[in-house]
Short mmCIF file of C-alpha atoms in Angstrom, two decimals:
data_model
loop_
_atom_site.label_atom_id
_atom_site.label_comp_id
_atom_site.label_asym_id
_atom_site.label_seq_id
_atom_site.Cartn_x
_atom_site.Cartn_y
_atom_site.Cartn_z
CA UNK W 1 13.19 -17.31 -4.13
CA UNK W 2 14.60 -19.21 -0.91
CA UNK W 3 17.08 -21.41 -3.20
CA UNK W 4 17.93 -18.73 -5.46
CA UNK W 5 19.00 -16.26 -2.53
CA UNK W 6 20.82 -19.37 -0.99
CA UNK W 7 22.88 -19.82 -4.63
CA UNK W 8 23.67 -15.95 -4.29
CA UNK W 9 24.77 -15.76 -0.56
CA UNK W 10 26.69 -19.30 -1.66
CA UNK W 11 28.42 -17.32 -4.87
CA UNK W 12 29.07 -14.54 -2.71
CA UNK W 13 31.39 -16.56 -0.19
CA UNK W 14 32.67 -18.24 -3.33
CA UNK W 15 33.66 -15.04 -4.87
CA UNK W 16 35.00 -13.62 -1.56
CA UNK W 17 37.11 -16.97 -1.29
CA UNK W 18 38.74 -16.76 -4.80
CA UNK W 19 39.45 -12.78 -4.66
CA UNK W 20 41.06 -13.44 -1.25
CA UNK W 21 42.61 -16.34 -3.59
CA UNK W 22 43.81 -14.26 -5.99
CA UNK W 23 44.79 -11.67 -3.33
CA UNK W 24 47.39 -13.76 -2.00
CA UNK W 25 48.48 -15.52 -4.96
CA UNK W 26 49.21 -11.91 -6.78
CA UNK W 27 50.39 -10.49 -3.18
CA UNK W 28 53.29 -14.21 -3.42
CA UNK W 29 53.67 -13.89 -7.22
CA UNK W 30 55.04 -10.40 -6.62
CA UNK W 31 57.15 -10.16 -3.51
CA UNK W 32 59.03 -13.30 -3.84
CA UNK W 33 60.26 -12.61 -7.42
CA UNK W 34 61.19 -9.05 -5.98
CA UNK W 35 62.89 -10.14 -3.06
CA UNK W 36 65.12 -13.07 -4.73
CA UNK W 37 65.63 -10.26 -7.40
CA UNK W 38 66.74 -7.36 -4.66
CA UNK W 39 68.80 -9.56 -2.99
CA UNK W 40 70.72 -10.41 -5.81
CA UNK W 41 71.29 -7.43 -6.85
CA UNK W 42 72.84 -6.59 -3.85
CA UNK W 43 74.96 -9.44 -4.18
CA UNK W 44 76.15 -8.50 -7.81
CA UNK W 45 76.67 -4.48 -5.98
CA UNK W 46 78.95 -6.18 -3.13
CA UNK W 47 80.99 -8.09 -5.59
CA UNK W 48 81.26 -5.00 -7.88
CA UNK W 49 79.66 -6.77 -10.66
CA UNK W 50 76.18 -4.64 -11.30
CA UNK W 51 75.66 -2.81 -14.13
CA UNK W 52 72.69 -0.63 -15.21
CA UNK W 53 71.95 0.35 -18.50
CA UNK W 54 72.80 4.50 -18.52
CA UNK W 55 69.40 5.35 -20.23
CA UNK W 56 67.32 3.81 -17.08
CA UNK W 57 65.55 1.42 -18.68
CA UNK W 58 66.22 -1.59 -16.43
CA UNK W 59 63.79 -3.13 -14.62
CA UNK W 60 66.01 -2.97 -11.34
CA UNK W 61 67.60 0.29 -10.91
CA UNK W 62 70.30 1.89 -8.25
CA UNK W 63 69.17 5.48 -7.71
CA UNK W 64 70.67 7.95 -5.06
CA UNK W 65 66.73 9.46 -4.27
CA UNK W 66 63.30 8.02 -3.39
CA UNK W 67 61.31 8.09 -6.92
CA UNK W 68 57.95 7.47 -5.15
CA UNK W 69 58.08 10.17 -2.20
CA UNK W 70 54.67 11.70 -1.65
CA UNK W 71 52.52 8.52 -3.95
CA UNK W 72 49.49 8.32 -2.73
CA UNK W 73 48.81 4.88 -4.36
CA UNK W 74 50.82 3.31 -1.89
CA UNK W 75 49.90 -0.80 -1.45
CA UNK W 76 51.31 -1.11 2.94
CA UNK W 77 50.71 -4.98 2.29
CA UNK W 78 52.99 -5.58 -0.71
CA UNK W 79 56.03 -2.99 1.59
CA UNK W 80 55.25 -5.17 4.59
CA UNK W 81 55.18 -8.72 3.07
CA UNK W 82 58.49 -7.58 1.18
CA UNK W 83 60.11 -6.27 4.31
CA UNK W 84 59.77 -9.99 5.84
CA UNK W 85 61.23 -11.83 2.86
CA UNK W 86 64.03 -9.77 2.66
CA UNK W 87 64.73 -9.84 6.35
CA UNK W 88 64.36 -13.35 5.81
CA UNK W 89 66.97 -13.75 2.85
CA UNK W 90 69.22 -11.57 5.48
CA UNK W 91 69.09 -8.11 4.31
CA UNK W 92 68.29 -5.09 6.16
CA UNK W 93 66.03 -2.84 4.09
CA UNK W 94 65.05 0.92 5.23
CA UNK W 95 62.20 2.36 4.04
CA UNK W 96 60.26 1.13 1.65
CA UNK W 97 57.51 2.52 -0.65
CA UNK W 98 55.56 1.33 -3.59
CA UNK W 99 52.96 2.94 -6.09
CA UNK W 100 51.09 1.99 -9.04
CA UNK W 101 51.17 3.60 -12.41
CA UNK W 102 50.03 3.12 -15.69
CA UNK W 103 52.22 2.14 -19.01
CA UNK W 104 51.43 3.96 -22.45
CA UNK W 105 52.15 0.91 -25.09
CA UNK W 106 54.46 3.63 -26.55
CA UNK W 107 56.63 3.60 -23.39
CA UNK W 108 60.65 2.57 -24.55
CA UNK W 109 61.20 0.87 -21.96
CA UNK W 110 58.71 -1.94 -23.66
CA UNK W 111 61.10 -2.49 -26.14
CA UNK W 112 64.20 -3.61 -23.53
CA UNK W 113 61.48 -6.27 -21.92
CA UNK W 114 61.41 -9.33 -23.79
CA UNK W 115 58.66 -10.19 -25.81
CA UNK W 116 56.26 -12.47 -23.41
CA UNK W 117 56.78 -9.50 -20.12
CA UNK W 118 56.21 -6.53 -22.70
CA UNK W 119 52.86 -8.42 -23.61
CA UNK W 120 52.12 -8.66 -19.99
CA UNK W 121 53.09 -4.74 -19.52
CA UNK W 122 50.22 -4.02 -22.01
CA UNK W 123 47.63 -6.31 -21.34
CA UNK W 124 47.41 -5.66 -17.42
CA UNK W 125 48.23 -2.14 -18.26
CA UNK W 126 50.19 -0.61 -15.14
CA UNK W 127 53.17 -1.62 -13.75
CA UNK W 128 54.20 -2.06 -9.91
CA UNK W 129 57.08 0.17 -8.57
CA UNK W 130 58.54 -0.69 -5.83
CA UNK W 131 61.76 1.38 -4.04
CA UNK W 132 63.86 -0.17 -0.99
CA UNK W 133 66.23 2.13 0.89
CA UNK W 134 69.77 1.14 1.35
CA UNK W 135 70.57 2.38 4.79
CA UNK W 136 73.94 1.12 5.10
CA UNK W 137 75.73 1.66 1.73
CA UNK W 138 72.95 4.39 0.69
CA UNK W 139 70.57 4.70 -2.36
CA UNK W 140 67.33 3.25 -3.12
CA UNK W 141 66.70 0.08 -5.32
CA UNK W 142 63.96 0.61 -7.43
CA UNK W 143 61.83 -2.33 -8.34
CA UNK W 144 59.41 -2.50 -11.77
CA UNK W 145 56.86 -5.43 -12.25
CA UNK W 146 53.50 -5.88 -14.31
CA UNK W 147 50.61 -5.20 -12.26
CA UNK W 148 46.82 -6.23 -12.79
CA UNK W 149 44.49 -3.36 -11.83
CA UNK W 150 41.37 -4.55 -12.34
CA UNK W 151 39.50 -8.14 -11.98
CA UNK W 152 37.35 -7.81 -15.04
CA UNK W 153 38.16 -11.19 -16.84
CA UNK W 154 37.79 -12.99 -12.83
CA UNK W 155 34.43 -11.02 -11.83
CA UNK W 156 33.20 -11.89 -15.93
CA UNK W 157 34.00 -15.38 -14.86
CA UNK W 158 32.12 -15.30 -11.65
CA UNK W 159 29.35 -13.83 -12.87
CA UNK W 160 29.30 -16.22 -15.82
CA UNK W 161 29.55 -19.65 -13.48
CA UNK W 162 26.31 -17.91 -11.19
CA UNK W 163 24.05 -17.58 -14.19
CA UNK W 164 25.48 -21.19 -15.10
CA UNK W 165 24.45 -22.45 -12.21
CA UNK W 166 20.72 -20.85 -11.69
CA UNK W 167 19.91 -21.96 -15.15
CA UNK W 168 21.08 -25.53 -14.28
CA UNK W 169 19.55 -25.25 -10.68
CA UNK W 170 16.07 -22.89 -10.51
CA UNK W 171 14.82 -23.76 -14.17
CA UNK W 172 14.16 -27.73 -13.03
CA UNK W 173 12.95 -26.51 -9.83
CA UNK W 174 10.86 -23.67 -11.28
CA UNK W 175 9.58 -26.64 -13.40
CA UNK W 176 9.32 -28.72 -10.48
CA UNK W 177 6.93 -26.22 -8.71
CA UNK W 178 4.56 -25.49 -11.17
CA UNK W 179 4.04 -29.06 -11.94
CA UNK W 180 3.29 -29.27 -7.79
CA UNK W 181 1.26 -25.78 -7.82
CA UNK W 182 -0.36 -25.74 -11.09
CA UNK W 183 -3.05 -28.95 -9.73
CA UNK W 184 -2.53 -27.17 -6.12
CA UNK W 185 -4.20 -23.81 -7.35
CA UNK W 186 -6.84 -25.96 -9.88
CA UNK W 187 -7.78 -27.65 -5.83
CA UNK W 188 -7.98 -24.25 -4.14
CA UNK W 189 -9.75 -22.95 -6.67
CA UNK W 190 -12.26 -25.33 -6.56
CA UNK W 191 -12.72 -25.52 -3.02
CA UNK W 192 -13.46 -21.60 -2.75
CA UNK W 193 -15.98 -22.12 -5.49
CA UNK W 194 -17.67 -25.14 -4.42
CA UNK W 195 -21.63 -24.84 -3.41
CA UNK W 196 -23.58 -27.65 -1.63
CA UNK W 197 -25.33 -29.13 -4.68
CA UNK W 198 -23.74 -28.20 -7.66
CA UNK W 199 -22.63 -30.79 -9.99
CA UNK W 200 -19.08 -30.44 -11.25
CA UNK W 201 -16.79 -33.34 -12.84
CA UNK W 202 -14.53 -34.39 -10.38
CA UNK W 203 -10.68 -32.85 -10.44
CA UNK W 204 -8.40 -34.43 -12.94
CA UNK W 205 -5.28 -36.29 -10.21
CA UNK W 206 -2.50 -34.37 -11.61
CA UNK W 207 1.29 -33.73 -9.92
CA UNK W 208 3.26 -35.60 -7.48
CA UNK W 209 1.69 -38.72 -5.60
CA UNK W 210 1.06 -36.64 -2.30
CA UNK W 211 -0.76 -33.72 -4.98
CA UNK W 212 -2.40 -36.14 -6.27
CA UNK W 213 -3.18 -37.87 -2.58
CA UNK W 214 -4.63 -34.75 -1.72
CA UNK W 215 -6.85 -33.77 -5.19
CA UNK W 216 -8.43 -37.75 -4.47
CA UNK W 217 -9.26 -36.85 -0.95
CA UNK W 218 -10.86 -33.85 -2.05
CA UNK W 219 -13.07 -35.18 -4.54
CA UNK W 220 -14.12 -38.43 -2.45
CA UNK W 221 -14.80 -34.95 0.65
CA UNK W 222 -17.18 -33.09 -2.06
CA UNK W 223 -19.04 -36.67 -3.04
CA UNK W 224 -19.51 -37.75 0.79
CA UNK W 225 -20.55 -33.94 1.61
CA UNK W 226 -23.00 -33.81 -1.52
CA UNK W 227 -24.57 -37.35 -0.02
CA UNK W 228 -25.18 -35.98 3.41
CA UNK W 229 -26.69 -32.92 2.37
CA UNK W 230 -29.25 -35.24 0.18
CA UNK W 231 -29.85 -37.08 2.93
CA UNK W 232 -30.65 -34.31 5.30
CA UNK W 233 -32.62 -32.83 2.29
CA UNK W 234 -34.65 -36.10 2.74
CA UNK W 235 -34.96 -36.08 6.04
CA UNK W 236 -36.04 -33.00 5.89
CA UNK W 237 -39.00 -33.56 3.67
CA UNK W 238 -39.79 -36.64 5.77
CA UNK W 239 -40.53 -34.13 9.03
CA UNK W 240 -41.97 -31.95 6.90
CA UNK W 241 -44.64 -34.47 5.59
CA UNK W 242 -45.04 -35.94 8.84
CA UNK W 243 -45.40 -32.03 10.70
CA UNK W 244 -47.74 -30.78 8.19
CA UNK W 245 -50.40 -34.15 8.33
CA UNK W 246 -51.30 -33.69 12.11
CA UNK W 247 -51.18 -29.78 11.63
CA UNK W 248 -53.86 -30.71 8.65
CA UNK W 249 -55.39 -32.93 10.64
CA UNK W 250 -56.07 -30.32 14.00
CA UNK W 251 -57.27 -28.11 11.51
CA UNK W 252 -59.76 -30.23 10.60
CA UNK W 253 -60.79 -31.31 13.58
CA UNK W 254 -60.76 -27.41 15.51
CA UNK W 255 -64.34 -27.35 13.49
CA UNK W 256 -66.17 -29.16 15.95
CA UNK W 257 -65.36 -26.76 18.69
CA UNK W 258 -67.91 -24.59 19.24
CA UNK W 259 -66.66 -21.70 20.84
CA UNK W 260 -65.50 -18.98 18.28
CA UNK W 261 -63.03 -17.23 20.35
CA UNK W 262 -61.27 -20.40 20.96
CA UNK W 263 -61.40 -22.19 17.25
CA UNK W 264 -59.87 -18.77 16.37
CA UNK W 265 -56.91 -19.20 18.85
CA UNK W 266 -56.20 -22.72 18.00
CA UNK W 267 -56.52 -21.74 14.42
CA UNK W 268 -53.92 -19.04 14.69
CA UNK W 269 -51.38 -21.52 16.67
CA UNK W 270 -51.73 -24.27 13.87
CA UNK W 271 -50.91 -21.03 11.45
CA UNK W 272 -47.91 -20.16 13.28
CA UNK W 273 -46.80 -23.51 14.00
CA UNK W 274 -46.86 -23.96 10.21
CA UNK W 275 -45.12 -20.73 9.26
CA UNK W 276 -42.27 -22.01 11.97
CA UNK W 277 -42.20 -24.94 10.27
CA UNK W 278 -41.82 -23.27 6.87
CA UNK W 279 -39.00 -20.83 8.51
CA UNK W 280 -36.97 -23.71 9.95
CA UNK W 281 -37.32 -25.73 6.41
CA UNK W 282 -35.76 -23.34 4.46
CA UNK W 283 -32.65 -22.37 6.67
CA UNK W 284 -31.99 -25.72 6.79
CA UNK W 285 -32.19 -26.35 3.03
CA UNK W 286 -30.64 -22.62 2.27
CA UNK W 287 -27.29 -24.86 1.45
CA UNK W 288 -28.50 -26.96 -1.40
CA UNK W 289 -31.54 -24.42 -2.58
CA UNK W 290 -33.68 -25.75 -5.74
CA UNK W 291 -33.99 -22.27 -7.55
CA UNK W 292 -31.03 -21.45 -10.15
CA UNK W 293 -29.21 -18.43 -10.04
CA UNK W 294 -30.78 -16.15 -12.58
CA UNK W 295 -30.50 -12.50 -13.79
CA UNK W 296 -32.84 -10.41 -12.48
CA UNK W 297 -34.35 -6.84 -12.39
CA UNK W 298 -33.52 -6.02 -8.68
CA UNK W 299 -35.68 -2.95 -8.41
CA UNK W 300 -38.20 -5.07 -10.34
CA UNK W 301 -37.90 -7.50 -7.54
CA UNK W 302 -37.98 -5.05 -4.57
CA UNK W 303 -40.69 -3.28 -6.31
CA UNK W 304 -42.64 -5.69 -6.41
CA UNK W 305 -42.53 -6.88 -2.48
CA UNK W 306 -43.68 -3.37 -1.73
CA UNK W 307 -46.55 -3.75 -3.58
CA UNK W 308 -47.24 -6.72 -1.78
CA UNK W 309 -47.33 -4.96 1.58
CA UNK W 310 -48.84 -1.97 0.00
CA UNK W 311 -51.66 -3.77 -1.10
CA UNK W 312 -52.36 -5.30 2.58
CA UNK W 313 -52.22 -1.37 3.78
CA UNK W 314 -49.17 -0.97 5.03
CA UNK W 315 -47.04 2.30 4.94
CA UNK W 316 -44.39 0.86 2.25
CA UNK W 317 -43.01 3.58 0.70
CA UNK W 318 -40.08 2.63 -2.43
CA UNK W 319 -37.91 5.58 -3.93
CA UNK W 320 -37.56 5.09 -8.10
CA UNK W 321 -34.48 3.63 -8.78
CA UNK W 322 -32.87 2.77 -11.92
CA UNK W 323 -32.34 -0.82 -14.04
CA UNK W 324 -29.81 -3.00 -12.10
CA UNK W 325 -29.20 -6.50 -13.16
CA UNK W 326 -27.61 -8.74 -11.12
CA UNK W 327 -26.87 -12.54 -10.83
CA UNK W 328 -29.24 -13.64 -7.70
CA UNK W 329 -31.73 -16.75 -6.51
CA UNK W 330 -34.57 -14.36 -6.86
CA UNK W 331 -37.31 -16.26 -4.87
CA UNK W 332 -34.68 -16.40 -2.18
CA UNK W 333 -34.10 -12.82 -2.17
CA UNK W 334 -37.51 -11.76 -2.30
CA UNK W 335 -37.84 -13.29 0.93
CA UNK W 336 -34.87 -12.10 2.12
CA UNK W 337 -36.19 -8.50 1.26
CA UNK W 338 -39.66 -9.59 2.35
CA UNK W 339 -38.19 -10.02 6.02
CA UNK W 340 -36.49 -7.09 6.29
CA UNK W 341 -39.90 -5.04 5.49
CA UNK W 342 -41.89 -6.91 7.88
CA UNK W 343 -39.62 -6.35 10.49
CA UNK W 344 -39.79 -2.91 9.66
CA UNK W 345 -43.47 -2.32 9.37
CA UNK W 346 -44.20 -4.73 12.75
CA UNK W 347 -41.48 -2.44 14.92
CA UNK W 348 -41.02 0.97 13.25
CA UNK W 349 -45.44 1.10 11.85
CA UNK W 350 -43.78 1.90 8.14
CA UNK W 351 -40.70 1.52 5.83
CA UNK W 352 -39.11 3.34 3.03
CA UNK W 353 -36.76 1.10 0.85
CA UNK W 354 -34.15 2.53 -1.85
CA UNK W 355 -31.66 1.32 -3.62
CA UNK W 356 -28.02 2.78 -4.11
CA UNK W 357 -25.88 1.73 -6.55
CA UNK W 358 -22.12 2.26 -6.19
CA UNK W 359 -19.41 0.78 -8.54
CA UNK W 360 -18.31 -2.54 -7.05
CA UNK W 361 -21.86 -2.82 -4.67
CA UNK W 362 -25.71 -2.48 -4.21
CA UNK W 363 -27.34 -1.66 -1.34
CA UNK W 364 -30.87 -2.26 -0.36
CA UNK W 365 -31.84 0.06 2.26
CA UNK W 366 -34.85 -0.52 4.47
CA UNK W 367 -35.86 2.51 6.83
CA UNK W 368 -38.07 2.24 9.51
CA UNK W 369 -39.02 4.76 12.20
CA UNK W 370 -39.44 2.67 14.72
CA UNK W 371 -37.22 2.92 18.25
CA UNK W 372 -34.10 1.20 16.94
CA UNK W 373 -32.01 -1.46 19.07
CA UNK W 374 -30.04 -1.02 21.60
CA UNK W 375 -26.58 -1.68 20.52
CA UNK W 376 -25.08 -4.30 22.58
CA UNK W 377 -28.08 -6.17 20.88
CA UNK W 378 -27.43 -5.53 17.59
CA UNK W 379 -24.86 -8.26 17.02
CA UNK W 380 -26.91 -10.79 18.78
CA UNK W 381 -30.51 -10.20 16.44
CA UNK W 382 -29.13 -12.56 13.70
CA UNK W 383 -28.79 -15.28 15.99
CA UNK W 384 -31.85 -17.73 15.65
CA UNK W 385 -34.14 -17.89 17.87
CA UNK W 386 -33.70 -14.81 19.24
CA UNK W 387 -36.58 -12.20 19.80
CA UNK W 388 -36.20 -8.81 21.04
CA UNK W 389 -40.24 -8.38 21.83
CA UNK W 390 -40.30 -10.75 25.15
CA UNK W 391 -44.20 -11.70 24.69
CA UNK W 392 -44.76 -15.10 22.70
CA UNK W 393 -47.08 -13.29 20.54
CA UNK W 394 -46.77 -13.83 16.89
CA UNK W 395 -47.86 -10.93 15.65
CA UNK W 396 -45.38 -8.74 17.71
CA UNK W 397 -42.75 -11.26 18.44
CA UNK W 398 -42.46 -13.87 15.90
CA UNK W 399 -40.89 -16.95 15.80
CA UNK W 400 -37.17 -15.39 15.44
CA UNK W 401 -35.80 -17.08 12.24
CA UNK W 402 -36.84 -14.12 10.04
CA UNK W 403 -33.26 -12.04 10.21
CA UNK W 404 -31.36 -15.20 10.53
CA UNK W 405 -32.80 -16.61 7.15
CA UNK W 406 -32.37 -13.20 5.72
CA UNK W 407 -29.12 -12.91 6.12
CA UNK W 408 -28.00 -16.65 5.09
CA UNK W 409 -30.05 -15.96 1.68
CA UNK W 410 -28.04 -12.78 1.43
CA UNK W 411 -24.55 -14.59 2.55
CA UNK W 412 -25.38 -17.21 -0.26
CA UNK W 413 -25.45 -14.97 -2.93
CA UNK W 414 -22.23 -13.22 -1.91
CA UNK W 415 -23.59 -10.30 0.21
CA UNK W 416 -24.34 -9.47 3.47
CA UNK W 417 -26.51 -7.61 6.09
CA UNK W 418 -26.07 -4.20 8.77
CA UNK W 419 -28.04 -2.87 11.06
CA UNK W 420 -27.51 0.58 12.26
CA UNK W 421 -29.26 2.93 14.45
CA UNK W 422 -30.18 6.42 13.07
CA UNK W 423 -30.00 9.84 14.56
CA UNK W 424 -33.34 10.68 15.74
CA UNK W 425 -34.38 7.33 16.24
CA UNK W 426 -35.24 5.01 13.06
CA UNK W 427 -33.12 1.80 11.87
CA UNK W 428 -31.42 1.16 8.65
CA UNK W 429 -31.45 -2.60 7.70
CA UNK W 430 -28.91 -2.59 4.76
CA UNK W 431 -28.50 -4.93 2.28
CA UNK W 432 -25.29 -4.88 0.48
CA UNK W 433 -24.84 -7.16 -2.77
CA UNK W 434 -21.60 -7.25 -4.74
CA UNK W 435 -21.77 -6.24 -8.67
CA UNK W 436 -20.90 -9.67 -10.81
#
């Protein structure tokens, strides 16, 4: 778009150059031939040699009264350039006036031009008149000459050379660019849809060298990226192992103690320090997770966490909703759902879940009636970590990973999480899904 506005600001100079061209060529090609031919005709009148036909056909005529008083197609540039040559050639002209008119091919006067100026009469298709007062000896000399209205055949031209020269200049380049942006948009593409862990074929190094540069870099990023992710992934799995032997271990051992009350403590610390564990294991693997995306029944799915935490007694309530199938990890999302109910339960003693579906989205809706948050928290909850129930108890507190790994399951799949604080008290935890 840049190069082609460039070649039409370029053509428009060009085009204003050659009309001013043509301007002045016409404007010379005119007045000099009318000049030499006035002032020779005033010579021939001095020496008493002029003669005009006496049907007024000539193209020069000698005629007492101004032919062209009261034209309004007056040309001031033609009168004023013509007033300077014929100062010049040492005449002293009076008024001067000049109009435009058209000639019929049927006009006489045709036939008293030779053949090559009546041909010019009818192909520009108006004639010049120009009259010259004669203050001293009186009269008007009136002046006749082809004239070319119009620039049709120079603008035709014009226009001509400018689609020339875009087909010579933007086609290559249009060529050009989608040899550079075809591979270009292949790389973007693929970098939007690339996922920790998924095995594609690397991109095929298309296009210029620094395209192609850039495409290499890209696929030697995605290999380097994929083999730090599977090392972490190992890693991983190493501190897993190594956490979860002691944690076996204590639990073995808290059988010797003999005190109830305590054996149950240190049991319920080795359970929490495992259900950390288990919390911190899978937000750190939530990048390259094992399950395959599957479709799924997601009021199957949310059905059936209810009835998990209806069955422990909890006050889960789950309006009917109908068959939606979407495109999900649904172990991941489960859990994600599974989070959001606990919270809900643990603050707000119950939760009602429902499921709206619109035309682009799903929402998951979990209700609780609990006090809320206050809202300069609400943006902070997600972070991990964080616990809005100061006591280090488990059972009111937790461990503070549960909305954080909630929402990264829901980010993965293309979704997203709000809170939101109802009137009356109560909090809406809102799951919102995208149709695909």
């Amino acid at each position: 778009m840049l190069v082609a506005i460039a070649l039409f600001v370029a053509q428009a100079i060009n085009f204003a150059l050659i009309f001013e061209a043509r301007r002045q060529a016409r404007l010379q090609g005119v007045v000099g031939p009318a000049a030499a031919r006035i002032a020779d005709v005033e010579d021939r009148i001095a020496a008493g040699r002029f003669r005009q036909p006496g049907d007024g056909r000539g193209r020069i005529q000698l005629v007492p009264r101004d032919p062209l008083s009261g034209s309004t197609t007056r040309l001031t540039e033609i009168e004023t350039a013509l007033r300077s040559e014929l100062i010049e050639l040492g005449l002293k002209p009076g008024q001067i006036d000049s109009a435009v008119r058209p000639v019929d091919r049927s006009d006489p006067r045709l036939q008293t031009f030779g053949r090559r100026q009546a041909q010019r009469y009818m192909r520009f298709g108006a004639e010049l008149v120009v009259a010259v007062e004669r203050p001293d000896h009186g009269g008007w000399l009136v002046l006749r000459a082809p004239w070319q209205r119009g620039e049709r055949g120079l603008i035709a031209t014009l226009v001509a050379q400018t689609l020339i020269l875009y087909v010579i200049v933007l086609l290559p380049m249009l060529w050009a660019a989608r040899r550079i942006s075809r591979p270009l948009q292949t790389l973007a593409a693929a970098a939007r849809s690339y996922r920790p862990g998924d095995i594609a074929p690397p991109l095929d190094e298309t296009g210029p060298n620094d395209v192609r540069a850039v495409i290499a870099a890209f696929n030697q990023l995605r290999l380097r990226v994929s083999a730090m992710l599977d090392e972490k992934d190992q890693m991983l799995g190493a501190i897993g192992h190594d956490l979860r032997t002691p944690l076996a271990a204590l639990r073995v051992r808290i059988e010797s103690v003999d005190d109830d009350q305590d054996r149950a403590r240190m049991a319920e610390t080795i359970d929490d320090m495992s259900r950390t564990l288990d919390d911190i294991l899978s937000l750190a693997r939530l990048g390259r997770p094992s399950e395959p995306v599957t479709e799924a029944d997601l009021g199957a799915l949310v059905e059936a966490v209810v009835d998990d935490f209806d069955a422990l007694g909890a006050d889960v309530q789950f309006a009917e909703s109908p068959r939606i199938t979407l495109k999900l990890r649904p172990a991941l999302m489960r859990r994600a759902v599974r989070n959001l109910v606990e919270n809900a339960v643990k603050y707000g003693g119950s939760a009602d879940v429902s499921i709206a579906a619109r035309p682009t989205e799903i929402d998951i809706v979990i209700a609780d009636r609990g006090p809320g948050i206050a809202p300069d928290k609400i943006a902070h909850v997600f972070d991990a970590f964080t616990r809005l129930e100061s006591s280090r108890n488990r059972d009111t507190g937790g461990a503070g990973l549960g909305l954080t790994l909630a929402r990264a399951i829901v980010r993965e799949a293309g979704g997203d999480i709000s809170l939101r604080n109802r009137d009356g008290g109560g909090l809406d935890a809102t799951i919102v899904l995208p149709r695909r």
